[in-house]
Amino acid sequence: MVIDGKRIESLLKESPSPSRKEVLSILRKAEYLRGLSIEDTALLLKVEDPDLISLIHSTAGRVKERVFGRRIVLFVPLYLSNYCTNGCVYCGFRAGNMDIGRKALSVDEIVEEARVLERRGFRRVLLVCGEDNRWGVDYIVDAVRAIYRHTDIRIVHVNAPPMDVEDLRRLKSSGVGVYQVFQETYHIPTYRKMHLSGRKRDYTYRLEVMDRAIEAGFQDVGIGALLGLYDYRYDCLATVAHSIHLYERFGTHAHTISIPRLRPAKGALLREVPHPVTDVDIKKIVSIYRLSVPSAGVVVSTREPSLLRDELIRTGATQLSAGSSTTPGGYAHREDSIEQFSINDGRSLEEVMVSIARAGFLPSLCTSCYRSGRVGSHFTETTMEGGIKRFCQANAVLTLKEYIEDHARNGCTDVLKRAVTTGIRDIEDPSLREKVAQRLNEIEEGRRDIYF
Ligand code: SAM
Ligand code: SF4
């Protein structure tokens, strides 16, 4: 069984909130970077005392830095199609929404979108689409191949509906990095209420997709719960349990854990958030994911407002999207009437990078691990041993330098250049530091896509 709902419930119900002593002992364990058990995660989720919560944040910030250094990776979603045969009550793309214009981009239009993103400086895109057999796996495979063939996008990740092993194999063979599916809620009665029709009603088929994906050759998979559908404590604990299940079965934790929080969507049936999740809760959730699954990228999208996103990078988040549109075709041609949900942070890539740099972090456009075989169980183990940070730091500096050379506008270059200087200084290994300095000269001379 991937998730034992009864056990999740009883862990959250039975024990009282942990004492200060218990919390300190769990945080000490987390500093070993091996993650936390379900029992310890459940206890942390119960903490409400502000002093203890701020200790959780600071420990998560430290763990993040020891695992990934100061880098924050940036990516952008690219919506392919909003056709969907499912009836998810919270989503603007749901089948019954007659007020939305439907659009499935052609391969040429997909390449046009990717080119716009490439010109803005992105190197990592996440393809997103609704579920409709007319635009099934072949459509996504064609999109991935065309993007690699015709643009300078270096890694394509995919958030697409659950598939069987054969289709997942085909998807993987097109060169996709991470395969991402959110369970939305792990709580079965709530799942039934939120998914009224279509294939997505099948809870188990969705829950088991990551097992199928790994069997099909995906080494890196991304999970998450749509926060606001049910009690966040239940869904966060189940998300960690899901990652632990993958680790126990395949030796690899979830490569990413996302924290999508419910947003208003035109044409959605859901009028109110059933279980509101506050900004304080979001900060706690990010920190707990960081401590419980230290090897996972914790991904924060533009569903969250800019100020909160700026805070979350201090408390455990490692990946941010930027300059996003949730509309198929929304980059080349602005058109909001067919969006999935409204975003909350409209800053451009450059603005987000500058804000990361000003906060003392290192904006990164790195795609190196996926292309160097540091994936799956190898990535999980190296990361939990503290061995990924050196790559992260070096590659962040190199990709930031490229960005400055090719995309940064006057006025932003100084703050980003200072981030490069600090980034080099923070590389602990002197020989690596020297190599990075040499590579920076090569980038100035026009070489591109250098990575460790
Ligand atoms: N259609 C596929 C599926 O549902 O798995 C993949 C793409 S779907 C567009 C991506 C994710 O958007 C969903 O998994 C859900 O978590 C999220 N989402 C849907 N409606 C949302 C809303 N109103 N606010 C925030 N996130 C939403
Ligand atoms: Fe379709 Fe995905 Fe939206 Fe559900 S969440 S209606 S499956 S696009």
Short mmCIF file of C-alpha atoms and ligand atoms in Angstrom, two decimals:
data_model
loop_
_atom_site.label_atom_id
_atom_site.label_comp_id
_atom_site.label_asym_id
_atom_site.label_seq_id
_atom_site.Cartn_x
_atom_site.Cartn_y
_atom_site.Cartn_z
CA MET A 1 0.00 0.00 0.00
CA VAL A 2 1.46 3.36 -1.03
CA ILE A 3 -0.37 5.36 1.65
CA ASP A 4 -2.00 4.03 4.81
CA GLY A 5 -4.71 6.62 5.49
CA LYS A 6 -5.67 5.15 8.87
CA ARG A 7 -2.12 5.37 10.12
CA ILE A 8 -1.78 8.98 8.92
CA GLU A 9 -4.99 9.85 10.73
CA SER A 10 -4.03 8.10 13.95
CA LEU A 11 -0.56 9.69 14.03
CA LEU A 12 -2.15 13.11 13.76
CA LYS A 13 -4.88 12.40 16.27
CA GLU A 14 -3.29 10.37 19.00
CA SER A 15 -0.19 12.09 20.29
CA PRO A 16 -0.43 15.59 21.80
CA SER A 17 1.63 18.54 20.47
CA PRO A 18 5.30 17.81 21.11
CA SER A 19 7.18 19.43 23.98
CA ARG A 20 10.07 21.82 23.35
CA LYS A 21 12.47 19.04 24.28
CA GLU A 22 10.92 16.67 21.74
CA VAL A 23 11.02 19.30 18.98
CA LEU A 24 14.68 20.04 19.71
CA SER A 25 15.50 16.36 19.56
CA ILE A 26 13.75 15.97 16.17
CA LEU A 27 15.55 19.03 14.81
CA ARG A 28 18.88 17.57 15.91
CA LYS A 29 18.06 14.42 13.95
CA ALA A 30 17.16 16.51 10.90
CA GLU A 31 20.64 18.08 10.95
CA TYR A 32 22.08 14.67 9.94
CA LEU A 33 20.40 15.26 6.51
CA ARG A 34 18.93 11.74 6.44
CA GLY A 35 15.35 12.94 6.66
CA LEU A 36 12.72 12.26 9.31
CA SER A 37 10.38 9.39 10.04
CA ILE A 38 6.63 9.69 9.57
CA GLU A 39 6.23 9.81 13.36
CA ASP A 40 8.64 12.74 13.73
CA THR A 41 7.10 14.54 10.75
CA ALA A 42 3.63 14.17 12.33
CA LEU A 43 4.93 15.73 15.55
CA LEU A 44 6.44 18.70 13.72
CA LEU A 45 3.19 19.28 11.84
CA LYS A 46 1.45 19.69 15.20
CA VAL A 47 3.73 22.46 16.44
CA GLU A 48 1.88 25.77 16.89
CA ASP A 49 4.16 27.62 19.34
CA PRO A 50 5.69 30.55 17.36
CA ASP A 51 9.10 30.16 19.05
CA LEU A 52 9.31 26.51 18.11
CA ILE A 53 8.07 27.25 14.61
CA SER A 54 10.82 29.78 14.13
CA LEU A 55 13.33 27.12 15.25
CA ILE A 56 11.88 24.79 12.60
CA HIS A 57 12.36 27.54 9.99
CA SER A 58 15.92 28.29 10.96
CA THR A 59 16.90 24.61 11.02
CA ALA A 60 15.29 24.13 7.60
CA GLY A 61 17.20 27.13 6.26
CA ARG A 62 20.46 25.64 7.57
CA VAL A 63 19.68 22.17 6.19
CA LYS A 64 18.82 23.68 2.82
CA GLU A 65 22.14 25.48 2.73
CA ARG A 66 24.15 22.42 3.70
CA VAL A 67 22.41 20.32 1.05
CA PHE A 68 22.05 22.70 -1.91
CA GLY A 69 24.12 25.74 -0.94
CA ARG A 70 22.62 29.19 -1.47
CA ARG A 71 21.31 28.53 -4.94
CA ILE A 72 17.66 28.90 -5.93
CA VAL A 73 16.77 27.25 -9.24
CA LEU A 74 14.39 29.00 -11.62
CA PHE A 75 12.00 27.47 -14.14
CA VAL A 76 8.86 28.34 -16.07
CA PRO A 77 5.68 26.39 -16.89
CA LEU A 78 4.60 26.08 -20.53
CA TYR A 79 0.92 25.21 -20.97
CA LEU A 80 0.33 23.04 -24.03
CA SER A 81 -3.42 22.48 -23.99
CA ASN A 82 -6.42 23.25 -21.81
CA TYR A 83 -8.67 20.53 -23.22
CA CYS A 84 -9.71 18.26 -20.40
CA THR A 85 -12.18 15.46 -19.91
CA ASN A 86 -12.03 15.48 -16.11
CA GLY A 87 -14.32 17.19 -13.65
CA CYS A 88 -12.03 18.61 -10.96
CA VAL A 89 -14.21 21.09 -9.08
CA TYR A 90 -11.34 23.52 -8.41
CA CYS A 91 -9.91 23.87 -11.91
CA GLY A 92 -10.78 26.27 -14.74
CA PHE A 93 -9.90 23.61 -17.33
CA ARG A 94 -12.57 21.15 -16.08
CA ALA A 95 -14.69 19.55 -18.79
CA GLY A 96 -17.97 21.17 -17.72
CA ASN A 97 -16.63 24.73 -17.93
CA MET A 98 -18.33 26.11 -21.05
CA ASP A 99 -17.11 29.67 -20.47
CA ILE A 100 -13.51 28.98 -21.34
CA GLY A 101 -11.99 29.09 -24.82
CA ARG A 102 -10.21 25.81 -25.56
CA LYS A 103 -6.82 25.68 -27.15
CA ALA A 104 -4.27 22.95 -27.90
CA LEU A 105 -1.06 24.45 -29.26
CA SER A 106 0.36 23.00 -32.47
CA VAL A 107 3.98 21.86 -32.44
CA ASP A 108 4.95 25.10 -34.19
CA GLU A 109 3.13 27.15 -31.57
CA ILE A 110 4.81 25.17 -28.78
CA VAL A 111 8.21 25.92 -30.29
CA GLU A 112 7.20 29.58 -30.62
CA GLU A 113 6.35 29.66 -26.90
CA ALA A 114 9.60 27.93 -25.97
CA ARG A 115 11.56 30.41 -28.09
CA VAL A 116 10.00 33.34 -26.27
CA LEU A 117 11.01 31.73 -22.96
CA GLU A 118 14.51 30.96 -24.21
CA ARG A 119 14.91 34.61 -25.26
CA ARG A 120 13.90 35.65 -21.76
CA GLY A 121 16.74 33.49 -20.43
CA PHE A 122 14.95 30.36 -19.24
CA ARG A 123 16.69 27.03 -19.73
CA ARG A 124 14.29 24.76 -17.82
CA VAL A 125 10.61 24.46 -18.70
CA LEU A 126 7.78 22.44 -17.22
CA LEU A 127 5.18 21.35 -19.78
CA VAL A 128 1.62 21.30 -18.43
CA CYS A 129 -1.60 20.06 -20.01
CA GLY A 130 -5.14 18.90 -19.29
CA GLU A 131 -6.21 15.29 -19.74
CA ASP A 132 -7.74 14.44 -23.12
CA ASN A 133 -6.92 11.38 -25.23
CA ARG A 134 -6.96 13.49 -28.38
CA TRP A 135 -3.84 15.20 -26.99
CA GLY A 136 -2.27 12.24 -25.26
CA VAL A 137 1.26 10.98 -24.84
CA ASP A 138 2.27 11.29 -28.52
CA TYR A 139 1.34 14.95 -28.47
CA ILE A 140 3.54 15.57 -25.42
CA VAL A 141 6.39 13.49 -26.87
CA ASP A 142 6.28 15.56 -30.09
CA ALA A 143 6.32 18.74 -28.03
CA VAL A 144 9.34 17.65 -25.99
CA ARG A 145 11.30 16.56 -29.06
CA ALA A 146 10.52 19.77 -30.95
CA ILE A 147 11.61 21.94 -28.03
CA TYR A 148 14.95 20.14 -27.76
CA ARG A 149 15.46 20.23 -31.51
CA HIS A 150 14.57 23.86 -32.16
CA THR A 151 15.41 25.81 -29.01
CA ASP A 152 18.13 26.28 -26.43
CA ILE A 153 15.92 24.96 -23.62
CA ARG A 154 18.15 22.42 -21.88
CA ILE A 155 15.74 20.38 -19.83
CA VAL A 156 12.03 19.75 -20.22
CA HIS A 157 10.03 18.51 -17.25
CA VAL A 158 6.40 17.44 -17.57
CA ASN A 159 3.28 17.75 -15.42
CA ALA A 160 0.84 15.53 -17.27
CA PRO A 161 -1.95 13.13 -16.32
CA PRO A 162 -1.17 9.63 -15.03
CA MET A 163 -0.46 7.06 -17.75
CA ASP A 164 0.29 3.37 -17.99
CA VAL A 165 3.83 2.04 -18.03
CA GLU A 166 4.06 1.78 -21.81
CA ASP A 167 3.13 5.43 -22.36
CA LEU A 168 5.42 6.52 -19.55
CA ARG A 169 8.27 4.68 -21.29
CA ARG A 170 7.59 6.58 -24.48
CA LEU A 171 7.43 9.85 -22.61
CA LYS A 172 10.73 9.14 -20.89
CA SER A 173 12.40 8.21 -24.18
CA SER A 174 11.73 11.72 -25.50
CA GLY A 175 14.22 13.06 -22.95
CA VAL A 176 11.93 14.36 -20.19
CA GLY A 177 13.71 15.09 -16.90
CA VAL A 178 11.18 15.05 -14.06
CA TYR A 179 7.69 13.56 -14.36
CA GLN A 180 5.37 15.39 -12.02
CA VAL A 181 1.84 14.54 -10.87
CA PHE A 182 0.12 16.02 -7.83
CA GLN A 183 -2.14 13.70 -5.88
CA GLU A 184 -4.24 16.79 -5.00
CA THR A 185 -5.44 15.16 -1.78
CA TYR A 186 -4.46 11.83 -0.27
CA HIS A 187 -7.68 11.76 1.75
CA ILE A 188 -9.97 9.40 -0.17
CA PRO A 189 -13.42 10.82 0.80
CA THR A 190 -12.24 14.35 -0.07
CA TYR A 191 -10.65 13.11 -3.30
CA ARG A 192 -14.03 11.69 -4.35
CA LYS A 193 -15.80 14.99 -3.62
CA MET A 194 -13.28 17.02 -5.60
CA HIS A 195 -13.10 14.83 -8.70
CA LEU A 196 -16.57 14.38 -10.08
CA SER A 197 -15.96 12.71 -13.40
CA GLY A 198 -13.40 11.46 -15.87
CA ARG A 199 -10.42 9.17 -15.45
CA LYS A 200 -9.06 11.28 -12.63
CA ARG A 201 -11.82 9.93 -10.37
CA ASP A 202 -9.68 6.82 -9.99
CA TYR A 203 -7.70 7.65 -6.85
CA THR A 204 -5.52 4.53 -6.92
CA TYR A 205 -4.53 4.87 -10.57
CA ARG A 206 -3.23 8.35 -9.76
CA LEU A 207 -1.61 7.35 -6.47
CA GLU A 208 0.37 4.54 -8.07
CA VAL A 209 1.58 6.53 -11.06
CA MET A 210 4.99 7.27 -9.55
CA ASP A 211 5.64 3.57 -9.00
CA ARG A 212 4.78 3.02 -12.68
CA ALA A 213 6.87 5.99 -13.77
CA ILE A 214 9.97 4.70 -11.98
CA GLU A 215 9.38 1.22 -13.43
CA ALA A 216 9.15 2.88 -16.84
CA GLY A 217 12.58 4.48 -16.42
CA PHE A 218 11.81 7.86 -14.88
CA GLN A 219 14.41 8.24 -12.22
CA ASP A 220 13.18 11.64 -11.03
CA VAL A 221 9.54 12.13 -10.09
CA GLY A 222 7.73 15.09 -8.54
CA ILE A 223 4.81 14.90 -6.12
CA GLY A 224 2.63 17.30 -4.13
CA ALA A 225 -0.78 17.93 -2.61
CA LEU A 226 -3.08 20.76 -3.68
CA LEU A 227 -3.20 22.65 -0.40
CA GLY A 228 -6.64 23.82 0.70
CA LEU A 229 -8.69 20.79 -0.31
CA TYR A 230 -8.28 19.00 3.02
CA ASP A 231 -6.49 19.45 6.36
CA TYR A 232 -2.93 20.33 5.32
CA ARG A 233 -1.47 18.23 8.15
CA TYR A 234 -2.98 15.08 6.69
CA ASP A 235 -1.94 15.86 3.13
CA CYS A 236 1.59 16.94 4.04
CA LEU A 237 2.16 13.85 6.16
CA ALA A 238 0.82 11.67 3.36
CA THR A 239 3.11 13.45 0.85
CA VAL A 240 6.13 12.66 3.03
CA ALA A 241 4.87 9.07 3.43
CA HIS A 242 4.61 8.86 -0.38
CA SER A 243 8.22 9.94 -0.76
CA ILE A 244 9.36 7.47 1.92
CA HIS A 245 7.44 4.72 0.10
CA LEU A 246 9.38 5.50 -3.12
CA TYR A 247 12.65 5.52 -1.19
CA GLU A 248 11.92 2.18 0.45
CA ARG A 249 10.82 0.59 -2.80
CA PHE A 250 13.24 2.14 -5.31
CA GLY A 251 15.98 3.85 -3.26
CA THR A 252 14.93 7.25 -4.58
CA HIS A 253 12.96 9.94 -2.77
CA ALA A 254 10.62 12.23 -4.70
CA HIS A 255 12.95 14.49 -6.68
CA THR A 256 10.65 17.43 -6.06
CA ILE A 257 7.81 18.23 -3.70
CA SER A 258 5.56 21.07 -4.79
CA ILE A 259 3.27 23.13 -2.58
CA PRO A 260 0.44 24.21 -4.92
CA ARG A 261 -2.09 26.21 -2.90
CA LEU A 262 -5.62 26.59 -4.20
CA ARG A 263 -6.18 29.79 -6.22
CA PRO A 264 -9.37 31.30 -7.62
CA ALA A 265 -10.12 29.91 -11.07
CA LYS A 266 -12.74 31.28 -13.48
CA GLY A 267 -15.35 28.62 -14.14
CA ALA A 268 -14.37 26.42 -11.19
CA LEU A 269 -17.26 24.88 -9.24
CA LEU A 270 -15.53 25.35 -5.92
CA ARG A 271 -16.43 28.81 -4.60
CA GLU A 272 -14.55 28.71 -1.29
CA VAL A 273 -11.41 27.04 -0.10
CA PRO A 274 -12.63 24.08 1.99
CA HIS A 275 -9.61 24.08 4.34
CA PRO A 276 -7.85 27.46 4.12
CA VAL A 277 -4.07 27.32 4.41
CA THR A 278 -2.48 30.51 5.74
CA ASP A 279 0.90 31.99 4.85
CA VAL A 280 2.11 30.91 8.28
CA ASP A 281 1.05 27.33 7.46
CA ILE A 282 2.80 27.50 4.07
CA LYS A 283 6.06 28.54 5.72
CA LYS A 284 5.79 25.69 8.17
CA ILE A 285 4.97 23.19 5.41
CA VAL A 286 7.98 24.21 3.30
CA SER A 287 10.30 23.86 6.30
CA ILE A 288 8.92 20.49 7.28
CA TYR A 289 9.29 19.11 3.74
CA ARG A 290 12.87 20.36 3.76
CA LEU A 291 13.64 18.58 7.03
CA SER A 292 11.72 15.37 6.30
CA VAL A 293 12.97 14.88 2.73
CA PRO A 294 16.20 16.92 2.54
CA SER A 295 17.13 15.65 -0.94
CA ALA A 296 13.91 16.92 -2.51
CA GLY A 297 13.63 20.18 -4.37
CA VAL A 298 10.85 22.12 -2.67
CA VAL A 299 9.07 23.97 -5.45
CA VAL A 300 7.14 27.22 -5.01
CA SER A 301 5.10 28.47 -7.96
CA THR A 302 3.69 31.89 -8.78
CA ARG A 303 0.48 30.81 -7.04
CA GLU A 304 2.21 32.42 -4.05
CA PRO A 305 2.69 36.19 -3.62
CA SER A 306 6.13 37.71 -4.14
CA LEU A 307 6.79 38.67 -0.50
CA LEU A 308 6.00 35.19 0.75
CA ARG A 309 8.15 33.61 -1.97
CA ASP A 310 11.02 35.83 -0.89
CA GLU A 311 10.60 34.52 2.65
CA LEU A 312 10.25 30.87 1.65
CA ILE A 313 13.72 30.78 0.12
CA ARG A 314 15.09 31.38 3.62
CA THR A 315 13.10 28.56 5.16
CA GLY A 316 13.73 25.64 2.84
CA ALA A 317 12.39 26.29 -0.69
CA THR A 318 14.88 25.54 -3.48
CA GLN A 319 13.01 26.12 -6.75
CA LEU A 320 10.85 29.01 -7.94
CA SER A 321 8.93 29.49 -11.15
CA ALA A 322 8.94 33.00 -12.59
CA GLY A 323 7.32 35.08 -15.31
CA SER A 324 4.56 32.46 -15.57
CA SER A 325 1.37 32.24 -17.59
CA THR A 326 -1.20 29.45 -17.07
CA THR A 327 -2.64 29.95 -20.56
CA PRO A 328 -1.74 27.84 -23.62
CA GLY A 329 -0.02 30.35 -25.90
CA GLY A 330 0.22 32.91 -23.10
CA TYR A 331 3.85 33.90 -23.71
CA ALA A 332 3.83 34.68 -27.43
CA HIS A 333 0.30 36.10 -27.33
CA ARG A 334 -1.05 37.49 -24.05
CA GLU A 335 -4.54 36.11 -23.54
CA ASP A 336 -5.86 35.63 -20.02
CA SER A 337 -9.38 34.46 -20.79
CA ILE A 338 -8.30 30.82 -21.11
CA GLU A 339 -6.03 30.60 -18.08
CA GLN A 340 -6.17 27.71 -15.58
CA PHE A 341 -6.03 29.86 -12.44
CA SER A 342 -4.81 33.36 -11.66
CA ILE A 343 -1.23 33.81 -10.57
CA ASN A 344 -0.08 35.86 -7.57
CA ASP A 345 3.44 36.92 -8.50
CA GLY A 346 3.68 38.62 -11.89
CA ARG A 347 7.38 39.49 -11.71
CA SER A 348 9.59 38.68 -14.69
CA LEU A 349 12.49 36.21 -14.52
CA GLU A 350 14.91 39.10 -14.19
CA GLU A 351 12.95 40.71 -11.35
CA VAL A 352 12.82 37.42 -9.44
CA MET A 353 16.53 36.82 -10.01
CA VAL A 354 17.40 40.28 -8.73
CA SER A 355 15.24 39.81 -5.67
CA ILE A 356 16.90 36.43 -4.94
CA ALA A 357 20.34 38.02 -5.33
CA ARG A 358 19.41 40.98 -3.10
CA ALA A 359 18.32 38.53 -0.40
CA GLY A 360 21.86 37.06 -0.45
CA PHE A 361 21.01 33.94 -2.45
CA LEU A 362 22.26 32.72 -5.80
CA PRO A 363 19.78 32.58 -8.71
CA SER A 364 20.50 29.49 -10.81
CA LEU A 365 19.45 28.31 -14.27
CA CYS A 366 21.30 25.03 -13.86
CA THR A 367 20.14 21.84 -15.62
CA SER A 368 23.30 19.86 -15.03
CA CYS A 369 22.25 16.90 -12.85
CA TYR A 370 19.69 15.60 -15.37
CA ARG A 371 22.25 15.76 -18.14
CA SER A 372 25.15 14.29 -16.15
CA GLY A 373 23.37 11.21 -14.78
CA ARG A 374 23.08 12.54 -11.23
CA VAL A 375 19.50 11.30 -11.01
CA GLY A 376 17.32 8.87 -9.06
CA SER A 377 18.89 6.96 -6.18
CA HIS A 378 22.35 8.34 -7.04
CA PHE A 379 21.00 11.88 -6.61
CA THR A 380 19.12 10.99 -3.42
CA GLU A 381 22.18 9.42 -1.77
CA THR A 382 24.71 12.03 -2.93
CA THR A 383 22.40 14.76 -1.72
CA MET A 384 21.80 13.22 1.69
CA GLU A 385 25.56 12.86 2.08
CA GLY A 386 25.96 16.59 1.41
CA GLY A 387 27.70 15.96 -1.92
CA ILE A 388 25.47 17.92 -4.32
CA LYS A 389 26.12 21.39 -2.95
CA ARG A 390 29.48 21.78 -4.71
CA PHE A 391 27.86 21.10 -8.09
CA CYS A 392 24.92 23.38 -7.30
CA GLN A 393 27.13 26.26 -6.30
CA ALA A 394 29.51 25.98 -9.27
CA ASN A 395 26.76 25.53 -11.86
CA ALA A 396 24.66 28.32 -10.41
CA VAL A 397 27.60 30.71 -10.83
CA LEU A 398 28.19 29.59 -14.42
CA THR A 399 24.54 29.83 -15.49
CA LEU A 400 24.15 33.19 -13.79
CA LYS A 401 27.19 34.48 -15.64
CA GLU A 402 25.70 33.30 -18.95
CA TYR A 403 22.46 35.05 -18.08
CA ILE A 404 24.29 38.30 -17.35
CA GLU A 405 26.20 38.10 -20.65
CA ASP A 406 23.14 37.30 -22.80
CA HIS A 407 20.03 38.64 -21.11
CA ALA A 408 20.51 40.97 -18.15
CA ARG A 409 19.46 44.53 -18.76
CA ASN A 410 21.29 47.60 -17.56
CA GLY A 411 20.44 48.31 -14.00
CA CYS A 412 20.20 44.65 -13.05
CA THR A 413 23.68 43.59 -14.00
CA ASP A 414 25.43 45.04 -10.95
CA VAL A 415 23.44 43.14 -8.36
CA LEU A 416 23.70 39.91 -10.38
CA LYS A 417 27.46 40.40 -10.89
CA ARG A 418 27.88 40.81 -7.15
CA ALA A 419 26.00 37.51 -6.71
CA VAL A 420 28.51 35.83 -9.06
CA THR A 421 31.42 37.20 -7.02
CA THR A 422 29.92 36.01 -3.74
CA GLY A 423 28.96 32.71 -5.36
CA ILE A 424 32.57 32.01 -6.33
CA ARG A 425 33.83 33.02 -2.91
CA ASP A 426 31.40 30.55 -1.30
CA ILE A 427 32.79 27.55 -3.23
CA GLU A 428 34.61 25.67 -0.49
CA ASP A 429 36.98 23.52 -2.60
CA PRO A 430 39.87 25.75 -3.82
CA SER A 431 40.54 23.68 -6.95
CA LEU A 432 36.85 23.81 -7.96
CA ARG A 433 36.85 27.55 -7.27
CA GLU A 434 39.80 27.95 -9.62
CA LYS A 435 38.13 25.87 -12.34
CA VAL A 436 34.94 27.93 -12.08
CA ALA A 437 36.95 31.14 -12.39
CA GLN A 438 38.54 29.78 -15.59
CA ARG A 439 35.15 28.80 -17.00
CA LEU A 440 33.83 32.29 -16.30
CA ASN A 441 36.54 33.65 -18.60
CA GLU A 442 35.50 31.15 -21.27
CA ILE A 443 31.90 32.34 -20.97
CA GLU A 444 33.06 35.93 -21.42
CA GLU A 445 34.83 34.75 -24.57
CA GLY A 446 31.55 33.33 -25.90
CA ARG A 447 31.48 29.67 -24.81
CA ARG A 448 28.08 28.49 -23.53
CA ASP A 449 26.50 25.60 -21.65
CA ILE A 450 29.50 24.73 -19.51
CA TYR A 451 28.69 22.67 -16.45
CA PHE A 452 30.10 20.31 -13.84
N1 SAM B 1 -4.19 17.88 -15.86
C1 SAM B 1 -3.13 17.25 -15.18
C2 SAM B 1 -3.51 16.87 -13.78
O1 SAM B 1 -4.52 17.35 -13.28
O2 SAM B 1 -2.75 16.12 -13.21
C3 SAM B 1 -1.87 18.06 -15.10
C4 SAM B 1 -1.93 19.52 -15.20
S1 SAM B 1 -2.90 20.40 -14.01
C5 SAM B 1 -3.13 21.71 -15.08
C6 SAM B 1 -1.63 20.84 -12.83
C7 SAM B 1 -2.05 21.07 -11.42
O3 SAM B 1 -2.69 22.32 -11.28
C8 SAM B 1 -3.06 20.13 -10.83
O4 SAM B 1 -2.45 18.90 -10.49
C9 SAM B 1 -3.57 20.89 -9.63
O5 SAM B 1 -2.84 20.56 -8.47
C10 SAM B 1 -3.26 22.35 -9.98
N2 SAM B 1 -4.46 23.18 -9.98
C11 SAM B 1 -5.63 22.95 -10.59
N3 SAM B 1 -6.51 23.93 -10.30
C12 SAM B 1 -5.91 24.79 -9.46
C13 SAM B 1 -6.30 25.99 -8.77
N4 SAM B 1 -7.51 26.48 -8.90
N5 SAM B 1 -5.40 26.62 -7.99
C14 SAM B 1 -4.15 26.12 -7.84
N6 SAM B 1 -3.72 25.01 -8.46
C15 SAM B 1 -4.59 24.33 -9.25
FE1 SF4 B 2 -8.15 18.71 -15.98
FE2 SF4 B 2 -5.93 18.71 -14.51
FE3 SF4 B 2 -7.67 20.76 -14.39
FE4 SF4 B 2 -8.35 18.43 -13.39
S1 SF4 B 2 -6.65 19.73 -12.68
S2 SF4 B 2 -9.66 19.71 -14.71
S3 SF4 B 2 -7.34 17.03 -14.76
S4 SF4 B 2 -6.44 20.14 -16.13
#
